[in-house]
Amino acid sequence: MDKDFLSIHDLMPGDVEDILDLAANLKAMQESGVPHRYLEGKTLGMIFEKSSTRTRVSFEVGMYQLGGSALFLSSHDTQLGRGEPIRDTARVLSRYLDGIMIRTFAHETAVELAEWAGIPVINALTDLLHPCQVMADFLTLREHKGKDLSSLKVAFVGDGNNMANSYLYGAAKTGMTLVVATPKTHQPDKTVVKNALKDAKNTGASITLTTDPAEAVKDADVVVTDTWASMGQEAEHDKRKKIFAPYQVNTALMKKADRRAIVMHCLPAYRGEEITDEVFEANANVIFDEAENRLHAQKAIMTLLMG
Ligand code: CP
Ligand code: NVA
């Protein structure tokens, strides 16, 4: 693997499988009480410029279970929030830590941090990508739908946001069939689509964009959705609710998917908006496995990068 984990697009052939295999092993070890202190004495710095429940807790607990420790670094109370350049922060933190996790706005901030840091940098969500979440989703898919991800048809329905972009990269690397349904005005990032289509040629993945949610979910094994207003878009919430209304994942839409189809959601979920309470609760076992799997997938990524 590369020094950093910023984007699934950067991964070498076989990296996705290696991460998922290790994640499954670490999960089994944790469940059976087998010690796996692969990061004994190591410290992860966790830079947060946006809110988080799952990411913060799963990275911190993950480091603890691996024998290391984690430091929460909010931009509100570090000098980052007062304008210290990212390249200086990177060089300072590299003198104390063994790895850095960052959740920020511009993807370029995470890239710049990685360029200047002498230690691994993990992307824990940018406006462009949320790769740790998609690795957790893929681990969940393996558990619920079998190991061969390339046999699955996945429909992503809603906003062409950081999750949609990361699914494009993930599907392209694993040979999945992915259909992304968004309004014309909110399609995934153009460069991401171009890169994913290029990767898809090597793996046989099938990637389609549509504006029709019914077409996307037709015979799908998995339906994925996410909030219609991502962090930083709160002011547009009411406008977005109207635009995305036809993209709600509800029982009528799910009837068009395969009858054994599962629904995934990275959380937090807004019931009555992108997903109905009925569909959410019918898939709660999968959705909370998905949340749990953040822990195991990230433990694998940290072990591979920092071990
Ligand atoms: N899914 C996810 O990243 O959740 P948090 O924003 O709570 O970390
Ligand atoms: N797309 C959402 C994901 C939250 C985990 C956001 O960026 O806010």
PDB file of C-alpha atoms and ligand atoms in Angstrom:
ATOM      1  CA  MET A   1       0.000   0.000   0.000  1.00  0.00           C
ATOM      2  CA  ASP A   2       0.897   3.657  -0.382  1.00  0.00           C
ATOM      3  CA  LYS A   3       2.116   5.693   2.618  1.00  0.00           C
ATOM      4  CA  ASP A   4      -1.376   7.161   2.996  1.00  0.00           C
ATOM      5  CA  PHE A   5      -5.036   6.156   2.682  1.00  0.00           C
ATOM      6  CA  LEU A   6      -6.677   9.135   1.025  1.00  0.00           C
ATOM      7  CA  SER A   7      -8.711   7.592  -1.766  1.00  0.00           C
ATOM      8  CA  ILE A   8      -9.664   4.088  -2.907  1.00  0.00           C
ATOM      9  CA  HIS A   9      -8.572   5.230  -6.381  1.00  0.00           C
ATOM     10  CA  ASP A  10      -4.933   5.321  -5.145  1.00  0.00           C
ATOM     11  CA  LEU A  11      -4.989   1.666  -4.053  1.00  0.00           C
ATOM     12  CA  MET A  12      -2.970  -1.007  -5.886  1.00  0.00           C
ATOM     13  CA  PRO A  13      -4.680  -4.125  -7.281  1.00  0.00           C
ATOM     14  CA  GLY A  14      -5.267  -6.461  -4.344  1.00  0.00           C
ATOM     15  CA  ASP A  15      -5.201  -3.717  -1.679  1.00  0.00           C
ATOM     16  CA  VAL A  16      -8.992  -3.709  -1.186  1.00  0.00           C
ATOM     17  CA  GLU A  17      -8.967  -7.486  -0.649  1.00  0.00           C
ATOM     18  CA  ASP A  18      -5.970  -7.254   1.711  1.00  0.00           C
ATOM     19  CA  ILE A  19      -7.717  -4.622   3.827  1.00  0.00           C
ATOM     20  CA  LEU A  20     -10.978  -6.580   3.940  1.00  0.00           C
ATOM     21  CA  ASP A  21      -9.248  -9.904   4.737  1.00  0.00           C
ATOM     22  CA  LEU A  22      -7.285  -8.315   7.581  1.00  0.00           C
ATOM     23  CA  ALA A  23     -10.401  -6.504   8.833  1.00  0.00           C
ATOM     24  CA  ALA A  24     -12.300  -9.810   8.972  1.00  0.00           C
ATOM     25  CA  ASN A  25      -9.401 -11.429  10.875  1.00  0.00           C
ATOM     26  CA  LEU A  26      -9.137  -8.543  13.329  1.00  0.00           C
ATOM     27  CA  LYS A  27     -12.896  -8.681  13.878  1.00  0.00           C
ATOM     28  CA  ALA A  28     -12.724 -12.410  14.625  1.00  0.00           C
ATOM     29  CA  MET A  29      -9.787 -11.852  17.007  1.00  0.00           C
ATOM     30  CA  GLN A  30     -11.608  -9.073  18.825  1.00  0.00           C
ATOM     31  CA  GLU A  31     -14.747 -11.207  19.137  1.00  0.00           C
ATOM     32  CA  SER A  32     -12.872 -14.205  20.514  1.00  0.00           C
ATOM     33  CA  GLY A  33     -10.640 -12.182  22.840  1.00  0.00           C
ATOM     34  CA  VAL A  34      -7.381 -12.933  20.992  1.00  0.00           C
ATOM     35  CA  PRO A  35      -4.896 -10.100  21.658  1.00  0.00           C
ATOM     36  CA  HIS A  36      -3.778  -8.243  18.524  1.00  0.00           C
ATOM     37  CA  ARG A  37      -1.681  -5.379  19.828  1.00  0.00           C
ATOM     38  CA  TYR A  38      -0.064  -4.644  16.462  1.00  0.00           C
ATOM     39  CA  LEU A  39       0.279  -0.914  17.210  1.00  0.00           C
ATOM     40  CA  GLU A  40       1.696  -1.196  20.746  1.00  0.00           C
ATOM     41  CA  GLY A  41       3.084   2.164  21.838  1.00  0.00           C
ATOM     42  CA  LYS A  42       1.934   3.983  18.685  1.00  0.00           C
ATOM     43  CA  THR A  43      -0.136   7.178  18.675  1.00  0.00           C
ATOM     44  CA  LEU A  44      -2.685   8.396  16.141  1.00  0.00           C
ATOM     45  CA  GLY A  45      -3.581  12.099  15.937  1.00  0.00           C
ATOM     46  CA  MET A  46      -7.191  12.705  14.893  1.00  0.00           C
ATOM     47  CA  ILE A  47      -7.823  16.109  13.302  1.00  0.00           C
ATOM     48  CA  PHE A  48     -11.506  17.015  13.152  1.00  0.00           C
ATOM     49  CA  GLU A  49     -12.734  20.111  11.314  1.00  0.00           C
ATOM     50  CA  LYS A  50     -16.272  18.651  11.114  1.00  0.00           C
ATOM     51  CA  SER A  51     -18.530  16.800  13.573  1.00  0.00           C
ATOM     52  CA  SER A  52     -18.436  13.042  14.096  1.00  0.00           C
ATOM     53  CA  THR A  53     -19.817  10.250  16.236  1.00  0.00           C
ATOM     54  CA  ARG A  54     -18.780   7.006  14.510  1.00  0.00           C
ATOM     55  CA  THR A  55     -15.444   8.121  13.092  1.00  0.00           C
ATOM     56  CA  ARG A  56     -14.102   9.595  16.295  1.00  0.00           C
ATOM     57  CA  VAL A  57     -15.191   6.707  18.501  1.00  0.00           C
ATOM     58  CA  SER A  58     -14.191   3.912  16.103  1.00  0.00           C
ATOM     59  CA  PHE A  59     -10.702   5.306  15.426  1.00  0.00           C
ATOM     60  CA  GLU A  60     -10.055   5.956  19.121  1.00  0.00           C
ATOM     61  CA  VAL A  61     -11.342   2.549  20.249  1.00  0.00           C
ATOM     62  CA  GLY A  62      -9.511   0.901  17.327  1.00  0.00           C
ATOM     63  CA  MET A  63      -6.167   2.347  18.401  1.00  0.00           C
ATOM     64  CA  TYR A  64      -6.833   1.270  21.977  1.00  0.00           C
ATOM     65  CA  GLN A  65      -7.644  -2.311  20.895  1.00  0.00           C
ATOM     66  CA  LEU A  66      -4.450  -2.381  18.807  1.00  0.00           C
ATOM     67  CA  GLY A  67      -2.370  -1.449  21.867  1.00  0.00           C
ATOM     68  CA  GLY A  68      -1.853   2.200  20.939  1.00  0.00           C
ATOM     69  CA  SER A  69      -3.536   5.459  21.784  1.00  0.00           C
ATOM     70  CA  ALA A  70      -5.314   8.288  19.981  1.00  0.00           C
ATOM     71  CA  LEU A  71      -5.449  12.050  20.440  1.00  0.00           C
ATOM     72  CA  PHE A  72      -8.505  14.105  19.488  1.00  0.00           C
ATOM     73  CA  LEU A  73      -7.376  17.335  17.822  1.00  0.00           C
ATOM     74  CA  SER A  74     -10.252  19.694  17.130  1.00  0.00           C
ATOM     75  CA  SER A  75      -9.499  22.561  14.776  1.00  0.00           C
ATOM     76  CA  HIS A  76     -11.359  24.783  17.270  1.00  0.00           C
ATOM     77  CA  ASP A  77      -8.694  24.431  19.919  1.00  0.00           C
ATOM     78  CA  THR A  78      -5.510  23.815  17.955  1.00  0.00           C
ATOM     79  CA  GLN A  79      -3.584  26.511  16.070  1.00  0.00           C
ATOM     80  CA  LEU A  80      -5.042  25.116  12.816  1.00  0.00           C
ATOM     81  CA  GLY A  81      -8.210  27.027  13.662  1.00  0.00           C
ATOM     82  CA  ARG A  82      -6.162  30.230  13.984  1.00  0.00           C
ATOM     83  CA  GLY A  83      -4.547  29.845  10.585  1.00  0.00           C
ATOM     84  CA  GLU A  84      -1.336  27.843  11.151  1.00  0.00           C
ATOM     85  CA  PRO A  85      -0.557  26.402   7.707  1.00  0.00           C
ATOM     86  CA  ILE A  86      -1.310  22.749   7.106  1.00  0.00           C
ATOM     87  CA  ARG A  87       2.250  22.120   5.888  1.00  0.00           C
ATOM     88  CA  ASP A  88       3.675  23.337   9.211  1.00  0.00           C
ATOM     89  CA  THR A  89       1.105  21.387  11.201  1.00  0.00           C
ATOM     90  CA  ALA A  90       2.058  18.291   9.184  1.00  0.00           C
ATOM     91  CA  ARG A  91       5.747  18.648   9.965  1.00  0.00           C
ATOM     92  CA  VAL A  92       5.170  19.321  13.667  1.00  0.00           C
ATOM     93  CA  LEU A  93       2.743  16.439  14.186  1.00  0.00           C
ATOM     94  CA  SER A  94       5.105  14.082  12.345  1.00  0.00           C
ATOM     95  CA  ARG A  95       7.639  14.646  15.159  1.00  0.00           C
ATOM     96  CA  TYR A  96       5.230  13.365  17.824  1.00  0.00           C
ATOM     97  CA  LEU A  97       2.840  10.908  16.200  1.00  0.00           C
ATOM     98  CA  ASP A  98       2.892   7.670  14.189  1.00  0.00           C
ATOM     99  CA  GLY A  99      -0.139   8.473  12.045  1.00  0.00           C
ATOM    100  CA  ILE A 100      -2.710  11.197  11.421  1.00  0.00           C
ATOM    101  CA  MET A 101      -6.396  10.863  10.640  1.00  0.00           C
ATOM    102  CA  ILE A 102      -8.109  13.946   9.199  1.00  0.00           C
ATOM    103  CA  ARG A 103     -11.750  14.935   8.648  1.00  0.00           C
ATOM    104  CA  THR A 104     -11.900  18.200   6.760  1.00  0.00           C
ATOM    105  CA  PHE A 105     -13.689  20.184   4.038  1.00  0.00           C
ATOM    106  CA  ALA A 106     -11.472  20.531   0.940  1.00  0.00           C
ATOM    107  CA  HIS A 107      -9.960  17.230  -0.205  1.00  0.00           C
ATOM    108  CA  GLU A 108      -6.809  19.201  -1.112  1.00  0.00           C
ATOM    109  CA  THR A 109      -6.244  19.852   2.616  1.00  0.00           C
ATOM    110  CA  ALA A 110      -5.902  16.106   3.270  1.00  0.00           C
ATOM    111  CA  VAL A 111      -3.653  15.739   0.209  1.00  0.00           C
ATOM    112  CA  GLU A 112      -1.422  18.616   1.362  1.00  0.00           C
ATOM    113  CA  LEU A 113      -1.235  17.176   4.873  1.00  0.00           C
ATOM    114  CA  ALA A 114      -0.129  13.828   3.431  1.00  0.00           C
ATOM    115  CA  GLU A 115       2.472  15.481   1.193  1.00  0.00           C
ATOM    116  CA  TRP A 116       4.117  17.301   4.090  1.00  0.00           C
ATOM    117  CA  ALA A 117       3.714  14.630   6.783  1.00  0.00           C
ATOM    118  CA  GLY A 118       6.444  12.052   7.135  1.00  0.00           C
ATOM    119  CA  ILE A 119       3.902   9.637   8.620  1.00  0.00           C
ATOM    120  CA  PRO A 120       0.757   7.953   7.203  1.00  0.00           C
ATOM    121  CA  VAL A 121      -2.345  10.127   6.741  1.00  0.00           C
ATOM    122  CA  ILE A 122      -5.840   8.603   6.660  1.00  0.00           C
ATOM    123  CA  ASN A 123      -8.805  10.392   5.077  1.00  0.00           C
ATOM    124  CA  ALA A 124     -11.705  10.234   7.531  1.00  0.00           C
ATOM    125  CA  LEU A 125     -14.001  12.249   5.208  1.00  0.00           C
ATOM    126  CA  THR A 126     -13.564  15.221   2.956  1.00  0.00           C
ATOM    127  CA  ASP A 127     -16.159  17.023   0.832  1.00  0.00           C
ATOM    128  CA  LEU A 128     -14.995  14.763  -2.027  1.00  0.00           C
ATOM    129  CA  LEU A 129     -14.475  11.315  -0.496  1.00  0.00           C
ATOM    130  CA  HIS A 130     -15.226   9.073   2.497  1.00  0.00           C
ATOM    131  CA  PRO A 131     -13.070   6.015   1.748  1.00  0.00           C
ATOM    132  CA  CYS A 132     -13.001   4.493   5.268  1.00  0.00           C
ATOM    133  CA  GLN A 133     -16.792   4.290   5.183  1.00  0.00           C
ATOM    134  CA  VAL A 134     -16.801   2.451   1.866  1.00  0.00           C
ATOM    135  CA  MET A 135     -14.255  -0.082   3.158  1.00  0.00           C
ATOM    136  CA  ALA A 136     -16.604  -0.707   6.113  1.00  0.00           C
ATOM    137  CA  ASP A 137     -19.517  -1.009   3.676  1.00  0.00           C
ATOM    138  CA  PHE A 138     -17.616  -3.567   1.590  1.00  0.00           C
ATOM    139  CA  LEU A 139     -16.794  -5.621   4.698  1.00  0.00           C
ATOM    140  CA  THR A 140     -20.529  -5.571   5.504  1.00  0.00           C
ATOM    141  CA  LEU A 141     -21.384  -6.622   1.946  1.00  0.00           C
ATOM    142  CA  ARG A 142     -19.014  -9.566   2.201  1.00  0.00           C
ATOM    143  CA  GLU A 143     -20.704 -10.644   5.445  1.00  0.00           C
ATOM    144  CA  HIS A 144     -24.265 -10.277   4.157  1.00  0.00           C
ATOM    145  CA  LYS A 145     -23.877 -11.020   0.448  1.00  0.00           C
ATOM    146  CA  GLY A 146     -20.783 -13.233   0.118  1.00  0.00           C
ATOM    147  CA  LYS A 147     -17.128 -12.614  -0.613  1.00  0.00           C
ATOM    148  CA  ASP A 148     -17.380 -12.005  -4.353  1.00  0.00           C
ATOM    149  CA  LEU A 149     -18.136  -8.290  -4.555  1.00  0.00           C
ATOM    150  CA  SER A 150     -17.862  -8.367  -8.344  1.00  0.00           C
ATOM    151  CA  SER A 151     -21.085 -10.415  -8.541  1.00  0.00           C
ATOM    152  CA  LEU A 152     -23.155  -7.667  -6.895  1.00  0.00           C
ATOM    153  CA  LYS A 153     -25.349  -4.975  -8.354  1.00  0.00           C
ATOM    154  CA  VAL A 154     -25.281  -1.913  -6.104  1.00  0.00           C
ATOM    155  CA  ALA A 155     -27.566   1.111  -6.514  1.00  0.00           C
ATOM    156  CA  PHE A 156     -26.550   4.402  -4.902  1.00  0.00           C
ATOM    157  CA  VAL A 157     -29.612   6.676  -4.724  1.00  0.00           C
ATOM    158  CA  GLY A 158     -29.643  10.348  -3.686  1.00  0.00           C
ATOM    159  CA  ASP A 159     -26.941  13.009  -3.703  1.00  0.00           C
ATOM    160  CA  GLY A 160     -23.776  12.657  -5.803  1.00  0.00           C
ATOM    161  CA  ASN A 161     -21.728  13.401  -2.673  1.00  0.00           C
ATOM    162  CA  ASN A 162     -18.578  12.084  -0.978  1.00  0.00           C
ATOM    163  CA  MET A 163     -20.241   8.679  -0.439  1.00  0.00           C
ATOM    164  CA  ALA A 164     -21.358   8.410  -4.075  1.00  0.00           C
ATOM    165  CA  ASN A 165     -17.849   9.370  -5.219  1.00  0.00           C
ATOM    166  CA  SER A 166     -16.251   6.782  -2.931  1.00  0.00           C
ATOM    167  CA  TYR A 167     -18.637   4.082  -4.156  1.00  0.00           C
ATOM    168  CA  LEU A 168     -17.570   4.902  -7.714  1.00  0.00           C
ATOM    169  CA  TYR A 169     -13.929   4.341  -6.792  1.00  0.00           C
ATOM    170  CA  GLY A 170     -14.715   1.251  -4.708  1.00  0.00           C
ATOM    171  CA  ALA A 171     -16.878  -0.367  -7.380  1.00  0.00           C
ATOM    172  CA  ALA A 172     -14.295   0.360 -10.062  1.00  0.00           C
ATOM    173  CA  LYS A 173     -11.548  -1.407  -8.054  1.00  0.00           C
ATOM    174  CA  THR A 174     -13.649  -4.469  -7.174  1.00  0.00           C
ATOM    175  CA  GLY A 175     -15.491  -5.109 -10.444  1.00  0.00           C
ATOM    176  CA  MET A 176     -18.982  -4.405  -9.122  1.00  0.00           C
ATOM    177  CA  THR A 177     -21.995  -3.286 -11.087  1.00  0.00           C
ATOM    178  CA  LEU A 178     -22.831   0.178  -9.744  1.00  0.00           C
ATOM    179  CA  VAL A 179     -25.658   2.443 -10.820  1.00  0.00           C
ATOM    180  CA  VAL A 180     -25.735   5.917  -9.274  1.00  0.00           C
ATOM    181  CA  ALA A 181     -29.089   7.726  -9.414  1.00  0.00           C
ATOM    182  CA  THR A 182     -29.014  11.451  -8.664  1.00  0.00           C
ATOM    183  CA  PRO A 183     -30.739  14.559  -9.973  1.00  0.00           C
ATOM    184  CA  LYS A 184     -28.973  15.949 -13.047  1.00  0.00           C
ATOM    185  CA  THR A 185     -27.884  18.957 -10.957  1.00  0.00           C
ATOM    186  CA  HIS A 186     -26.250  16.846  -8.216  1.00  0.00           C
ATOM    187  CA  GLN A 187     -24.246  14.220 -10.064  1.00  0.00           C
ATOM    188  CA  PRO A 188     -20.991  12.797  -8.665  1.00  0.00           C
ATOM    189  CA  ASP A 189     -17.710  14.635  -9.235  1.00  0.00           C
ATOM    190  CA  LYS A 190     -16.730  14.602 -12.941  1.00  0.00           C
ATOM    191  CA  THR A 191     -13.058  13.744 -12.345  1.00  0.00           C
ATOM    192  CA  VAL A 192     -14.033  10.906 -10.011  1.00  0.00           C
ATOM    193  CA  VAL A 193     -16.401   9.499 -12.668  1.00  0.00           C
ATOM    194  CA  LYS A 194     -13.658   9.716 -15.313  1.00  0.00           C
ATOM    195  CA  ASN A 195     -11.085   8.001 -13.077  1.00  0.00           C
ATOM    196  CA  ALA A 196     -13.567   5.316 -12.029  1.00  0.00           C
ATOM    197  CA  LEU A 197     -14.502   4.524 -15.641  1.00  0.00           C
ATOM    198  CA  LYS A 198     -10.789   4.144 -16.413  1.00  0.00           C
ATOM    199  CA  ASP A 199     -10.250   1.758 -13.458  1.00  0.00           C
ATOM    200  CA  ALA A 200     -13.402  -0.154 -14.412  1.00  0.00           C
ATOM    201  CA  LYS A 201     -11.783  -1.149 -17.701  1.00  0.00           C
ATOM    202  CA  ASN A 202      -9.179  -3.166 -15.746  1.00  0.00           C
ATOM    203  CA  THR A 203     -11.605  -4.933 -13.427  1.00  0.00           C
ATOM    204  CA  GLY A 204     -14.703  -5.383 -15.603  1.00  0.00           C
ATOM    205  CA  ALA A 205     -16.777  -3.169 -13.318  1.00  0.00           C
ATOM    206  CA  SER A 206     -19.932  -1.717 -14.802  1.00  0.00           C
ATOM    207  CA  ILE A 207     -20.609   1.901 -13.848  1.00  0.00           C
ATOM    208  CA  THR A 208     -23.685   3.846 -14.908  1.00  0.00           C
ATOM    209  CA  LEU A 209     -25.081   7.236 -13.934  1.00  0.00           C
ATOM    210  CA  THR A 210     -28.805   7.899 -14.240  1.00  0.00           C
ATOM    211  CA  THR A 211     -31.406  10.344 -12.989  1.00  0.00           C
ATOM    212  CA  ASP A 212     -33.978   7.553 -12.563  1.00  0.00           C
ATOM    213  CA  PRO A 213     -33.980   5.865  -9.107  1.00  0.00           C
ATOM    214  CA  ALA A 214     -36.288   3.070 -10.344  1.00  0.00           C
ATOM    215  CA  GLU A 215     -33.837   2.180 -13.117  1.00  0.00           C
ATOM    216  CA  ALA A 216     -30.957   2.178 -10.633  1.00  0.00           C
ATOM    217  CA  VAL A 217     -32.547  -0.169  -8.108  1.00  0.00           C
ATOM    218  CA  LYS A 218     -33.985  -2.601 -10.685  1.00  0.00           C
ATOM    219  CA  ASP A 219     -32.861  -6.080  -9.515  1.00  0.00           C
ATOM    220  CA  ALA A 220     -30.202  -4.510  -7.256  1.00  0.00           C
ATOM    221  CA  ASP A 221     -28.689  -6.638  -4.482  1.00  0.00           C
ATOM    222  CA  VAL A 222     -27.870  -3.557  -2.443  1.00  0.00           C
ATOM    223  CA  VAL A 223     -29.410  -0.099  -2.237  1.00  0.00           C
ATOM    224  CA  VAL A 224     -27.270   2.620  -0.646  1.00  0.00           C
ATOM    225  CA  THR A 225     -28.290   6.110   0.348  1.00  0.00           C
ATOM    226  CA  ASP A 226     -26.955   9.003   2.418  1.00  0.00           C
ATOM    227  CA  THR A 227     -28.125  12.357   3.743  1.00  0.00           C
ATOM    228  CA  TRP A 228     -29.340  14.903   1.195  1.00  0.00           C
ATOM    229  CA  ALA A 229     -27.466  17.730   2.962  1.00  0.00           C
ATOM    230  CA  SER A 230     -23.903  16.855   3.868  1.00  0.00           C
ATOM    231  CA  MET A 231     -21.897  18.662   6.532  1.00  0.00           C
ATOM    232  CA  GLY A 232     -21.346  22.219   5.363  1.00  0.00           C
ATOM    233  CA  GLN A 233     -24.593  22.286   3.307  1.00  0.00           C
ATOM    234  CA  GLU A 234     -26.966  22.930   6.217  1.00  0.00           C
ATOM    235  CA  ALA A 235     -28.175  26.263   4.753  1.00  0.00           C
ATOM    236  CA  GLU A 236     -29.381  24.453   1.612  1.00  0.00           C
ATOM    237  CA  HIS A 237     -31.337  21.851   3.560  1.00  0.00           C
ATOM    238  CA  ASP A 238     -34.868  22.995   2.682  1.00  0.00           C
ATOM    239  CA  LYS A 239     -34.045  23.535  -0.983  1.00  0.00           C
ATOM    240  CA  ARG A 240     -32.383  20.126  -1.169  1.00  0.00           C
ATOM    241  CA  LYS A 241     -35.359  18.394   0.452  1.00  0.00           C
ATOM    242  CA  LYS A 242     -37.487  19.444  -2.514  1.00  0.00           C
ATOM    243  CA  ILE A 243     -34.906  18.545  -5.167  1.00  0.00           C
ATOM    244  CA  PHE A 244     -34.222  15.080  -3.745  1.00  0.00           C
ATOM    245  CA  ALA A 245     -37.809  14.103  -2.810  1.00  0.00           C
ATOM    246  CA  PRO A 246     -38.142  11.668  -5.785  1.00  0.00           C
ATOM    247  CA  TYR A 247     -34.972   9.882  -4.572  1.00  0.00           C
ATOM    248  CA  GLN A 248     -36.296   8.733  -1.214  1.00  0.00           C
ATOM    249  CA  VAL A 249     -35.526   5.087  -0.425  1.00  0.00           C
ATOM    250  CA  ASN A 250     -38.974   3.835   0.550  1.00  0.00           C
ATOM    251  CA  THR A 251     -40.952   0.603   0.335  1.00  0.00           C
ATOM    252  CA  ALA A 252     -42.287   1.369  -3.157  1.00  0.00           C
ATOM    253  CA  LEU A 253     -38.728   1.849  -4.465  1.00  0.00           C
ATOM    254  CA  MET A 254     -37.436  -1.253  -2.658  1.00  0.00           C
ATOM    255  CA  LYS A 255     -40.133  -3.372  -4.366  1.00  0.00           C
ATOM    256  CA  LYS A 256     -38.217  -2.839  -7.627  1.00  0.00           C
ATOM    257  CA  ALA A 257     -34.959  -4.223  -6.184  1.00  0.00           C
ATOM    258  CA  ASP A 258     -34.124  -7.917  -5.817  1.00  0.00           C
ATOM    259  CA  ARG A 259     -36.431  -9.379  -3.176  1.00  0.00           C
ATOM    260  CA  ARG A 260     -33.424 -10.226  -0.962  1.00  0.00           C
ATOM    261  CA  ALA A 261     -31.939  -6.738  -1.405  1.00  0.00           C
ATOM    262  CA  ILE A 262     -30.376  -5.043   1.595  1.00  0.00           C
ATOM    263  CA  VAL A 263     -30.160  -1.327   2.323  1.00  0.00           C
ATOM    264  CA  MET A 264     -27.049   0.409   3.624  1.00  0.00           C
ATOM    265  CA  HIS A 265     -26.652   3.883   5.102  1.00  0.00           C
ATOM    266  CA  CYS A 266     -23.424   5.333   6.503  1.00  0.00           C
ATOM    267  CA  LEU A 267     -25.401   7.288   9.159  1.00  0.00           C
ATOM    268  CA  PRO A 268     -26.487   9.673  10.499  1.00  0.00           C
ATOM    269  CA  ALA A 269     -29.865   8.952   8.832  1.00  0.00           C
ATOM    270  CA  TYR A 270     -32.698  11.446   8.468  1.00  0.00           C
ATOM    271  CA  ARG A 271     -35.886   9.407   8.492  1.00  0.00           C
ATOM    272  CA  GLY A 272     -38.637  10.791   6.289  1.00  0.00           C
ATOM    273  CA  GLU A 273     -36.014  12.372   4.026  1.00  0.00           C
ATOM    274  CA  GLU A 274     -33.531  10.093   2.216  1.00  0.00           C
ATOM    275  CA  ILE A 275     -34.981   6.955   3.850  1.00  0.00           C
ATOM    276  CA  THR A 276     -38.300   6.037   5.462  1.00  0.00           C
ATOM    277  CA  ASP A 277     -38.437   4.732   9.003  1.00  0.00           C
ATOM    278  CA  GLU A 278     -39.977   1.514   7.661  1.00  0.00           C
ATOM    279  CA  VAL A 279     -37.096   0.755   5.271  1.00  0.00           C
ATOM    280  CA  PHE A 280     -34.497   1.846   7.841  1.00  0.00           C
ATOM    281  CA  GLU A 281     -35.838  -0.415  10.597  1.00  0.00           C
ATOM    282  CA  ALA A 282     -36.298  -3.369   8.220  1.00  0.00           C
ATOM    283  CA  ASN A 283     -32.557  -3.113   7.481  1.00  0.00           C
ATOM    284  CA  ALA A 284     -31.336  -2.041  10.930  1.00  0.00           C
ATOM    285  CA  ASN A 285     -29.292  -5.236  11.417  1.00  0.00           C
ATOM    286  CA  VAL A 286     -27.262  -4.487   8.263  1.00  0.00           C
ATOM    287  CA  ILE A 287     -26.968  -0.756   8.941  1.00  0.00           C
ATOM    288  CA  PHE A 288     -25.609  -1.237  12.455  1.00  0.00           C
ATOM    289  CA  ASP A 289     -23.234  -3.993  11.278  1.00  0.00           C
ATOM    290  CA  GLU A 290     -22.034  -1.391   8.779  1.00  0.00           C
ATOM    291  CA  ALA A 291     -21.477   1.117  11.601  1.00  0.00           C
ATOM    292  CA  GLU A 292     -19.614  -1.506  13.660  1.00  0.00           C
ATOM    293  CA  ASN A 293     -17.462  -2.414  10.687  1.00  0.00           C
ATOM    294  CA  ARG A 294     -15.958   1.084  10.653  1.00  0.00           C
ATOM    295  CA  LEU A 295     -13.976  -0.141  13.654  1.00  0.00           C
ATOM    296  CA  HIS A 296     -12.670  -3.321  12.026  1.00  0.00           C
ATOM    297  CA  ALA A 297     -11.963  -1.801   8.596  1.00  0.00           C
ATOM    298  CA  GLN A 298     -10.052   1.119  10.122  1.00  0.00           C
ATOM    299  CA  LYS A 299      -8.072  -1.183  12.426  1.00  0.00           C
ATOM    300  CA  ALA A 300      -6.955  -3.010   9.281  1.00  0.00           C
ATOM    301  CA  ILE A 301      -6.018   0.220   7.491  1.00  0.00           C
ATOM    302  CA  MET A 302      -4.075   1.501  10.524  1.00  0.00           C
ATOM    303  CA  THR A 303      -2.277  -1.827  10.985  1.00  0.00           C
ATOM    304  CA  LEU A 304      -1.234  -1.916   7.333  1.00  0.00           C
ATOM    305  CA  LEU A 305      -0.059   1.719   7.322  1.00  0.00           C
ATOM    306  CA  MET A 306       1.348   2.136  10.832  1.00  0.00           C
ATOM    307  CA  GLY A 307       2.360  -1.386  11.844  1.00  0.00           C
TER     308      GLY A 307
HETATM  309  N1   CP B   1     -20.633   7.671   8.959  1.00  0.00           N
HETATM  310  C1   CP B   1     -19.850   8.561   9.588  1.00  0.00           C
HETATM  311  O1   CP B   1     -18.760   8.919   9.141  1.00  0.00           O
HETATM  312  O2   CP B   1     -20.347   8.988  10.791  1.00  0.00           O
HETATM  313  P1   CP B   1     -19.792  10.171  11.714  1.00  0.00           P
HETATM  314  O3   CP B   1     -20.012  11.463  10.956  1.00  0.00           O
HETATM  315  O4   CP B   1     -20.604  10.085  12.955  1.00  0.00           O
HETATM  316  O5   CP B   1     -18.335   9.948  11.975  1.00  0.00           O
HETATM  317  N1  NVA B   2     -22.233  12.758   3.149  1.00  0.00           N
HETATM  318  C1  NVA B   2     -22.221  12.941   4.572  1.00  0.00           C
HETATM  319  C2  NVA B   2     -21.596  11.758   5.244  1.00  0.00           C
HETATM  320  C3  NVA B   2     -21.617  11.822   6.761  1.00  0.00           C
HETATM  321  C4  NVA B   2     -20.876  10.695   7.394  1.00  0.00           C
HETATM  322  C5  NVA B   2     -21.480  14.216   4.933  1.00  0.00           C
HETATM  323  O1  NVA B   2     -20.452  14.505   4.323  1.00  0.00           O
HETATM  324  O2  NVA B   2     -21.940  14.918   5.832  1.00  0.00           O
END
